[in-house]
PDB file of C-alpha atoms in Angstrom:
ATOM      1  CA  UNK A   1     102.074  81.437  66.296  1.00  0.00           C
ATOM      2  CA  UNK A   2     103.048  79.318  69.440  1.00  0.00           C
ATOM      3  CA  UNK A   3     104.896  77.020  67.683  1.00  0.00           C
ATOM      4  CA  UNK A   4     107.313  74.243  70.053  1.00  0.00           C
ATOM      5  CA  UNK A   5     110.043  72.659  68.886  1.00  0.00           C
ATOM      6  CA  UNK A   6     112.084  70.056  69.830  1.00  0.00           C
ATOM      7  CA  UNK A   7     115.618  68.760  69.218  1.00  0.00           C
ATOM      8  CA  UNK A   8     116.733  65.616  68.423  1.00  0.00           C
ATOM      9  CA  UNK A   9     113.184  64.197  66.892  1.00  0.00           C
ATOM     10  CA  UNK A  10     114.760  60.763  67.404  1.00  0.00           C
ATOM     11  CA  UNK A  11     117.728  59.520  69.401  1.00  0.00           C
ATOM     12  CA  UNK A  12     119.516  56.344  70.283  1.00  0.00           C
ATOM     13  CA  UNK A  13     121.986  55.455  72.483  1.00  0.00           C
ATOM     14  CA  UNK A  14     123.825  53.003  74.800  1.00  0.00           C
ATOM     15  CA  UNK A  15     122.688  52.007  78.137  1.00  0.00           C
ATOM     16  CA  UNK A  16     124.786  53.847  80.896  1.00  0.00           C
ATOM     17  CA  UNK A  17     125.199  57.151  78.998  1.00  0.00           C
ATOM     18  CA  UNK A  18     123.307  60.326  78.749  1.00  0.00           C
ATOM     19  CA  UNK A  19     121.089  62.267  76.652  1.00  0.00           C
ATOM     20  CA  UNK A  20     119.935  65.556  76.660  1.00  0.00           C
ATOM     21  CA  UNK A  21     116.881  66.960  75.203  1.00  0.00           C
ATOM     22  CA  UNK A  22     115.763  70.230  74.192  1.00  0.00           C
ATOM     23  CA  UNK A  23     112.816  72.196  74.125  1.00  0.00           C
ATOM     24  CA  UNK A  24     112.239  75.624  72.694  1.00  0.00           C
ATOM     25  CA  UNK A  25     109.332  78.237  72.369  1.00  0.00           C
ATOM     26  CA  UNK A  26     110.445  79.879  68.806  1.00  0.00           C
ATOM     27  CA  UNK A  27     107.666  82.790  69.349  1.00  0.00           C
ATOM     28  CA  UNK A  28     106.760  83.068  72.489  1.00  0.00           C
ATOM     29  CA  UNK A  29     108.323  83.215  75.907  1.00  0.00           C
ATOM     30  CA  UNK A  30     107.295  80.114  77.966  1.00  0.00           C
ATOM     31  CA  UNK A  31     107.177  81.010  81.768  1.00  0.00           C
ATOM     32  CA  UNK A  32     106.256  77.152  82.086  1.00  0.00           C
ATOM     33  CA  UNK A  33     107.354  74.268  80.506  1.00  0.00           C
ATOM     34  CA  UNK A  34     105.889  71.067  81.540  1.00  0.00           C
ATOM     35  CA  UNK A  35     107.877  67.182  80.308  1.00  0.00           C
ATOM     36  CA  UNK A  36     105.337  64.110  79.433  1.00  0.00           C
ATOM     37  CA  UNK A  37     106.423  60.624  79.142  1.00  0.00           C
ATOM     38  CA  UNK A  38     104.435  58.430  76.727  1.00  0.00           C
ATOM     39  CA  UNK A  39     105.048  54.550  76.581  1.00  0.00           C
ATOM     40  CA  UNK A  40     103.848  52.632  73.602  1.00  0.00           C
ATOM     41  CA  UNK A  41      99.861  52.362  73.093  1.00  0.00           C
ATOM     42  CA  UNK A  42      99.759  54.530  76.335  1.00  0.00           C
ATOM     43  CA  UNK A  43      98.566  57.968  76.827  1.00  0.00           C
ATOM     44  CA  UNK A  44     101.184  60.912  78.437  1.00  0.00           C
ATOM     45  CA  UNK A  45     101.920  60.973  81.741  1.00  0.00           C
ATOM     46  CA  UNK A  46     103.771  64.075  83.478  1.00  0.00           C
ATOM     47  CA  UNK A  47     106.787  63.945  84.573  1.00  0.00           C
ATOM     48  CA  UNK A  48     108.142  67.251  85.823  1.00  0.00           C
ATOM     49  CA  UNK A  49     106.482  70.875  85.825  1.00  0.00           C
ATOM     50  CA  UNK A  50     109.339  73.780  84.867  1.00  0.00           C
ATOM     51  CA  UNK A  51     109.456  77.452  86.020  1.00  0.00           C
ATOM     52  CA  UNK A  52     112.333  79.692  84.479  1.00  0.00           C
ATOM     53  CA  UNK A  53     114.593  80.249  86.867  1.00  0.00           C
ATOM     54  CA  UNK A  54     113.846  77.782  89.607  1.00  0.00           C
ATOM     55  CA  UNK A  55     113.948  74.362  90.295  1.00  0.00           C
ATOM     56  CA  UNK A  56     111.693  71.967  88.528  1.00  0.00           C
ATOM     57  CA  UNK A  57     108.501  70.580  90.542  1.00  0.00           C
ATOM     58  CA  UNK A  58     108.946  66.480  89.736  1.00  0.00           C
ATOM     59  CA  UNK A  59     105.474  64.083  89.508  1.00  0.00           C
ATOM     60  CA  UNK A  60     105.770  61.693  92.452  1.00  0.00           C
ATOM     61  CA  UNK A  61     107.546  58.297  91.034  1.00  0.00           C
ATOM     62  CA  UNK A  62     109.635  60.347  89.199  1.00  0.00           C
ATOM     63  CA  UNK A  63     113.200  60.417  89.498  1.00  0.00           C
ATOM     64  CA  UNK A  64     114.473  64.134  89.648  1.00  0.00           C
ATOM     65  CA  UNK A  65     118.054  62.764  90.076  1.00  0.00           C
ATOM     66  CA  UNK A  66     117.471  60.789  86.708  1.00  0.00           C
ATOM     67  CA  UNK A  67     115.704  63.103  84.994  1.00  0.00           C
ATOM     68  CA  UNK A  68     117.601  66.515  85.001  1.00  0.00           C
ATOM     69  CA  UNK A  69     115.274  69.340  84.406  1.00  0.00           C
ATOM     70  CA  UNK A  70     117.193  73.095  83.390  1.00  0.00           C
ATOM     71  CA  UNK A  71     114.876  75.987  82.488  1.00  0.00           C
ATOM     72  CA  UNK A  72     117.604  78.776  82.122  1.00  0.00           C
ATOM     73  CA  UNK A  73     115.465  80.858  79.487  1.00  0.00           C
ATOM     74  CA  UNK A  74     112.168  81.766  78.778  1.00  0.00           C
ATOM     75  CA  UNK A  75     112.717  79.739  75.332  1.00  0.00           C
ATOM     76  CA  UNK A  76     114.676  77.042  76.345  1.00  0.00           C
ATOM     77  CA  UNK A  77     114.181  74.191  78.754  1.00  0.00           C
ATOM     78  CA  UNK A  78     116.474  71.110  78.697  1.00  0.00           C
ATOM     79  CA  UNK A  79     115.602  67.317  79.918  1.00  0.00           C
ATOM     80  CA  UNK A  80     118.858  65.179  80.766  1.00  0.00           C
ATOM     81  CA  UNK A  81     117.844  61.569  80.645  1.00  0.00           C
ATOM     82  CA  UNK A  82     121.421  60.487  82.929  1.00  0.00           C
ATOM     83  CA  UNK A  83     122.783  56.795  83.047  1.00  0.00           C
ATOM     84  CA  UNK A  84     119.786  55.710  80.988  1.00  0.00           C
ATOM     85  CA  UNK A  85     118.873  52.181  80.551  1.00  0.00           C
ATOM     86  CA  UNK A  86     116.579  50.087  77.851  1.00  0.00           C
ATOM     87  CA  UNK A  87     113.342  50.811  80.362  1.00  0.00           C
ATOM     88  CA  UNK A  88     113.947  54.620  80.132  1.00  0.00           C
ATOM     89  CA  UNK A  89     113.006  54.486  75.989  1.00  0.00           C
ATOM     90  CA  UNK A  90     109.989  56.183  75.568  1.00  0.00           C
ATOM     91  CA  UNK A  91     108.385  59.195  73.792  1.00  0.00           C
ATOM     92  CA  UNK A  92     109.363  62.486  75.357  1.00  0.00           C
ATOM     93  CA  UNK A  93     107.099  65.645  74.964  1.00  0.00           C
ATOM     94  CA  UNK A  94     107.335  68.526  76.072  1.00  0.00           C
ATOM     95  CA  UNK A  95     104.754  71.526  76.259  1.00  0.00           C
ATOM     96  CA  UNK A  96     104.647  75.249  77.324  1.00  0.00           C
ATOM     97  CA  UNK A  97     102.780  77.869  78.645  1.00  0.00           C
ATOM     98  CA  UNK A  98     103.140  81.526  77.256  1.00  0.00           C
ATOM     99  CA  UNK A  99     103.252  84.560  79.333  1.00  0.00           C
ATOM    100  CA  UNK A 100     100.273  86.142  77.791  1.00  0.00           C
ATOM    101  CA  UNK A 101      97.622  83.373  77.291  1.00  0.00           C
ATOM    102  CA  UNK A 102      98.387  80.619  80.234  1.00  0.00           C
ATOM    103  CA  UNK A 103      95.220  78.920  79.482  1.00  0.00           C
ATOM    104  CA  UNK A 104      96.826  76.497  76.708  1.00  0.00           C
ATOM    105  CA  UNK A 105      99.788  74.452  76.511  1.00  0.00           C
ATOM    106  CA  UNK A 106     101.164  74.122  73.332  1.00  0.00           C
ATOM    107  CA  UNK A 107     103.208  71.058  72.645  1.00  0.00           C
ATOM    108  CA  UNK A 108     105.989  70.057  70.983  1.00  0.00           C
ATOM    109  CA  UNK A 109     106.696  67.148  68.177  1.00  0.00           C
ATOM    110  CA  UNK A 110     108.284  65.145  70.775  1.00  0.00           C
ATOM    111  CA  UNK A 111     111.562  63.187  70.863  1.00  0.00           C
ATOM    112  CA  UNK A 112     112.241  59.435  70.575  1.00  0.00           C
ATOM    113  CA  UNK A 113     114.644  57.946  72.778  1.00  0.00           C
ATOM    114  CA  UNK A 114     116.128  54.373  72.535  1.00  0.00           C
ATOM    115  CA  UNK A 115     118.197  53.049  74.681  1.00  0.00           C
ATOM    116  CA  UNK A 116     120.013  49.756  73.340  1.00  0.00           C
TER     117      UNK A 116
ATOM    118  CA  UNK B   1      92.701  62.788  92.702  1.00  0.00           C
ATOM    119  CA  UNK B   2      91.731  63.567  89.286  1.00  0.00           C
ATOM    120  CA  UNK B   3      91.012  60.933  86.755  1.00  0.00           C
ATOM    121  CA  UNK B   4      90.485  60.997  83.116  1.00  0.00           C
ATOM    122  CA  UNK B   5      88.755  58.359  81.244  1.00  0.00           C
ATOM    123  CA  UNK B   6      88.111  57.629  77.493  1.00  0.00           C
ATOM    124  CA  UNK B   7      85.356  55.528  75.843  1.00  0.00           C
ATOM    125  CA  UNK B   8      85.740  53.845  73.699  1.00  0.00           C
ATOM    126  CA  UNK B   9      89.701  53.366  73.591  1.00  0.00           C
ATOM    127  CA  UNK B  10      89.111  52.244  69.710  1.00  0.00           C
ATOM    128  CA  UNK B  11      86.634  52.730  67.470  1.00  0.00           C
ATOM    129  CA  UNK B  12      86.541  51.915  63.327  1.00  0.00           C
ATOM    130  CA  UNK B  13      83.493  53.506  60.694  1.00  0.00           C
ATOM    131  CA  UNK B  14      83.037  53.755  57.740  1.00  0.00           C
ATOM    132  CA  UNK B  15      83.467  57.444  55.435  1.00  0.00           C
ATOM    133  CA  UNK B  16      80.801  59.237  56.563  1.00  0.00           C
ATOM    134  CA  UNK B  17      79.624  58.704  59.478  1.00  0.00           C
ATOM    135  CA  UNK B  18      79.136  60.865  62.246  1.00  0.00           C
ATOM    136  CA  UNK B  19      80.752  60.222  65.496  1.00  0.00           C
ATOM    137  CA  UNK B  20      81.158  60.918  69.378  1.00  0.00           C
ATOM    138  CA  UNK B  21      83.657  60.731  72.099  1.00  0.00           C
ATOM    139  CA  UNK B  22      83.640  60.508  75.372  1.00  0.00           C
ATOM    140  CA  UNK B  23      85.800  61.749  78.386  1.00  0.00           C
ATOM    141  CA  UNK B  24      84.592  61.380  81.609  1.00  0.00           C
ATOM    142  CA  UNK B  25      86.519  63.009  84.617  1.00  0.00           C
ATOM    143  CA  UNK B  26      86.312  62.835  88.679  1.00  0.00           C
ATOM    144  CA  UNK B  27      86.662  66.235  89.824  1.00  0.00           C
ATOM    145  CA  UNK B  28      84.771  68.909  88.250  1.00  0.00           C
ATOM    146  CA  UNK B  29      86.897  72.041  90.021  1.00  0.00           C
ATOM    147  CA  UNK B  30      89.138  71.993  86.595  1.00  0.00           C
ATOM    148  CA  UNK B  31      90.284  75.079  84.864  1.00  0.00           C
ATOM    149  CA  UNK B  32      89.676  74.023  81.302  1.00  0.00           C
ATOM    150  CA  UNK B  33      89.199  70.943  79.331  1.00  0.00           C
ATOM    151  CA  UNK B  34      91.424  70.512  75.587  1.00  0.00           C
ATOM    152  CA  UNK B  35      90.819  67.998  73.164  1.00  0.00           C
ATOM    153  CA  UNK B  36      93.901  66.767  70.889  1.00  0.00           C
ATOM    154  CA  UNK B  37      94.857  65.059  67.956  1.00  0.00           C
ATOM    155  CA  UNK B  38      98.176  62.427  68.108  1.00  0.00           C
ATOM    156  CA  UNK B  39      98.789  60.856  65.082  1.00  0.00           C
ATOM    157  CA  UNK B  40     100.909  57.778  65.116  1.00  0.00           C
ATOM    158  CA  UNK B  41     104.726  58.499  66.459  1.00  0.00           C
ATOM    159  CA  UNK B  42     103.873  62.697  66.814  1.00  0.00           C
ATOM    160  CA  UNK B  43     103.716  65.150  68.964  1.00  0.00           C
ATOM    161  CA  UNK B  44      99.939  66.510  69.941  1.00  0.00           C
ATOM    162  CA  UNK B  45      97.769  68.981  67.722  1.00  0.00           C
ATOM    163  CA  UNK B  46      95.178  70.851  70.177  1.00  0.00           C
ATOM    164  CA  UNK B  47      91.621  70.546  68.572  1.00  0.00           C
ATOM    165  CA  UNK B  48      89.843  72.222  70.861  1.00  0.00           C
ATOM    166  CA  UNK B  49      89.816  74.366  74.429  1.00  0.00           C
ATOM    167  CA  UNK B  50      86.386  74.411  76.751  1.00  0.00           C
ATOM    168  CA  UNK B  51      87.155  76.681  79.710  1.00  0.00           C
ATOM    169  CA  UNK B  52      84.732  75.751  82.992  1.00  0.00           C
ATOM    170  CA  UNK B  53      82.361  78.183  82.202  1.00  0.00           C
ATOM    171  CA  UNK B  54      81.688  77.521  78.664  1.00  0.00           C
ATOM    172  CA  UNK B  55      79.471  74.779  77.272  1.00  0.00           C
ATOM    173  CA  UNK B  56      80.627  74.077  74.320  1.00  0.00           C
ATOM    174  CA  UNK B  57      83.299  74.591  71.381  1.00  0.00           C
ATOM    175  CA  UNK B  58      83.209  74.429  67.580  1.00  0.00           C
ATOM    176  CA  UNK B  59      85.715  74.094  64.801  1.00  0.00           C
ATOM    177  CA  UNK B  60      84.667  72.968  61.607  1.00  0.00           C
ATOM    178  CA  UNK B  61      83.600  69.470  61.609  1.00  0.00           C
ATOM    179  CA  UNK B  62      84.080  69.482  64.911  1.00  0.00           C
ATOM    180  CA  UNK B  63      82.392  69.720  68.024  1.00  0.00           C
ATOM    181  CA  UNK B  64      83.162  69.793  71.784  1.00  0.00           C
ATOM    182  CA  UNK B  65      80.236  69.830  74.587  1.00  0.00           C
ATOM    183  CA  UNK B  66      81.543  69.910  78.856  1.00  0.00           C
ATOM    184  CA  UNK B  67      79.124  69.333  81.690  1.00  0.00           C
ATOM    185  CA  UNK B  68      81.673  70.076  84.504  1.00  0.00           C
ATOM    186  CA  UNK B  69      78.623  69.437  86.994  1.00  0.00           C
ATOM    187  CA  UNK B  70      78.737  65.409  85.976  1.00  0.00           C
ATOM    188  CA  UNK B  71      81.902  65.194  84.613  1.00  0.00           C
ATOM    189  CA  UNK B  72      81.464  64.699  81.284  1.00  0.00           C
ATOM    190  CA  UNK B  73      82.627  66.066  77.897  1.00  0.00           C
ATOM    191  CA  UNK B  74      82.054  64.913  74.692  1.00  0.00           C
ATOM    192  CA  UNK B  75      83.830  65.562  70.838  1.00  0.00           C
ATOM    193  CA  UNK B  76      81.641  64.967  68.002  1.00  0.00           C
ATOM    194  CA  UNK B  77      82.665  64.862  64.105  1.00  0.00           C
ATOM    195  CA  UNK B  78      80.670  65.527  61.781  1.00  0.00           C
ATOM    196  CA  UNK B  79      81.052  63.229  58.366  1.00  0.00           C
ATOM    197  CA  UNK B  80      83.939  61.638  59.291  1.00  0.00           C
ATOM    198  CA  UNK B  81      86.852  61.334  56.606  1.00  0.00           C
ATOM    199  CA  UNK B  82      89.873  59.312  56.660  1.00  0.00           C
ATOM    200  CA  UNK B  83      92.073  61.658  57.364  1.00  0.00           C
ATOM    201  CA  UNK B  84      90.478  62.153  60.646  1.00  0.00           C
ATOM    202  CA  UNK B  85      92.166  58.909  61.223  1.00  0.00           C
ATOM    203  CA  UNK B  86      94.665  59.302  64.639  1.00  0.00           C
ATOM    204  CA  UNK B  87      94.080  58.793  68.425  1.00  0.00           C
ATOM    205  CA  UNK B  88      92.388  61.724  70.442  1.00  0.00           C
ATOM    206  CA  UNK B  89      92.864  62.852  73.530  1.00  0.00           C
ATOM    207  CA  UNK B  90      91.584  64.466  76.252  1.00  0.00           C
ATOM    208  CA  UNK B  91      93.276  66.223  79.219  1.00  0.00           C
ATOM    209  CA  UNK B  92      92.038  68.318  82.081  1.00  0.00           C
ATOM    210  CA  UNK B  93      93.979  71.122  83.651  1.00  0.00           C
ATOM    211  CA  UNK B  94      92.474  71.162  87.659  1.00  0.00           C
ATOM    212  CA  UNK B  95      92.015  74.313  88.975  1.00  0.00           C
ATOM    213  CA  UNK B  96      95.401  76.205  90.645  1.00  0.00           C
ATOM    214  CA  UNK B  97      97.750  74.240  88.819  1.00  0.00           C
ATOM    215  CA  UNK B  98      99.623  74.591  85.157  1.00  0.00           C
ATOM    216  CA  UNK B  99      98.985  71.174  84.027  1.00  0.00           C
ATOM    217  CA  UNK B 100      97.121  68.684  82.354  1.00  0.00           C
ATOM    218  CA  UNK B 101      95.485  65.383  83.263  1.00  0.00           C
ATOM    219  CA  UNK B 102      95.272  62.817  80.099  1.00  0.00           C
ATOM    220  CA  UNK B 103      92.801  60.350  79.404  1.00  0.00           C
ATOM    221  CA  UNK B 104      94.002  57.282  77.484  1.00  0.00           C
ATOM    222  CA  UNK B 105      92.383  58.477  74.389  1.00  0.00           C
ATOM    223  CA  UNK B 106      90.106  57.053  71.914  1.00  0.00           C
ATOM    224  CA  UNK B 107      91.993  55.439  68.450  1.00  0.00           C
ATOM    225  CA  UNK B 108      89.762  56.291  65.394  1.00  0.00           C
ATOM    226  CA  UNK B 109      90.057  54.695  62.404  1.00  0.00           C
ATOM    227  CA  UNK B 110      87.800  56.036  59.187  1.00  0.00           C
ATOM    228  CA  UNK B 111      87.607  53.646  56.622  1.00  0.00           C
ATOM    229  CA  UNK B 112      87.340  54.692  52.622  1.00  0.00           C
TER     230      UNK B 112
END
């Protein structure tokens, strides 16, 4: 049980445009879902803390304008990565919290994005 | 402001050998402590879960020991293997809040 996905695995694309990512709880429902950054050789660093149905809390340093953060389900939170450029490729993770055992974050596989 | 730290950030032994961690944080008012496993370009793999009132947690070969009063937690493996090869990590979740605080982690490499 508490299994995270996340869709795409990998994804590349050209500076300026925008990419969303997706992250699902297939059997759970995920009151929180929490985004981590991780640069190459580095460890993760939080980014943005979501609550279905409200707005996202965002890390200080971190652009909320950039970073679009949707949490319309309890399965189903969305990051939108907008105008990215070549410093935004990184290793995106995502994790979330269930309803009945909040004490563990379960994570996802995570997605690579590449901006050329 | 919490701070997580990992020593040593790499570390290579031979098959065999039994080994220990460290993580080291600044504030001891956390909710839990988790140890995971990252292996090279995945996601995370949670090892193991110390709440604040627990000592200790085992799973198999491994190991995990928190003294919240000086900040310290340790993961030890027993006869290492190379597939224990990956980078570990260690993350504290502060009291009142949802999320997690990550060391650097530790790269282990088990050599055959």
């Amino acid at each position: 049980g508490a299994v995270v996905s996340q869709h795409p695995s990998r994804v590349i694309c050209k500076s300026g445009t925008s990419v969303k990512i997706e992250c699902r709880s297939l059997d759970f429902q995920a009151t929180t879902m929490f985004w981590y950054r991780q640069f190459p050789k580095q460890s993760l660093m939080l980014m943005a803390t979501s609550n279905e149905g409200s707005k996202a809390t965002y890390e200080q340093g971190v652009e909320k304008d950039k970073f679009l953060i949707n949490h319309a389900s309890l399965t189903l939170s969305t990051l939108t990565v907008t105008s990215a450029h070549p410093e935004d490729s990184s290793f995106y993770i995502c994790s979330a919290g269930g309803t009945t055992s909040p004490y563990e974050q379960y994570f996802g596989p995570g997605t690579r994005l590449t901006v050329t | 402001k919490q701070e997580v730290t990992q020593i040593p950030a790499a570390l290579s032994v031979p098959e065999g050998e039994n080994l220990v961690l460290n993580c080291s944080f600044t504030d001891s008012a956390i909710y839990n402590l988790q140890w995971f496993r990252q292996d090279p370009g995945k996601g995370l793999t949670s090892l193991l879960l110390i709440q604040s009132s627990q000592r200790e947690q085992t799973s198999g070969r491994l190991n995990a020991s928190l003294d919240k009063s000086s900040g310290r937690s340790t993961l030890y493996i027993a006869a290492s293997q190379p597939g224990d090869s990956a980078t570990y990590l260690c993350a504290v979740r502060p009291r009142n809040t949802g999320k997690l605080i990550f060391g650097q982690g530790t790269t282990l490499q088990v050599k055959p």
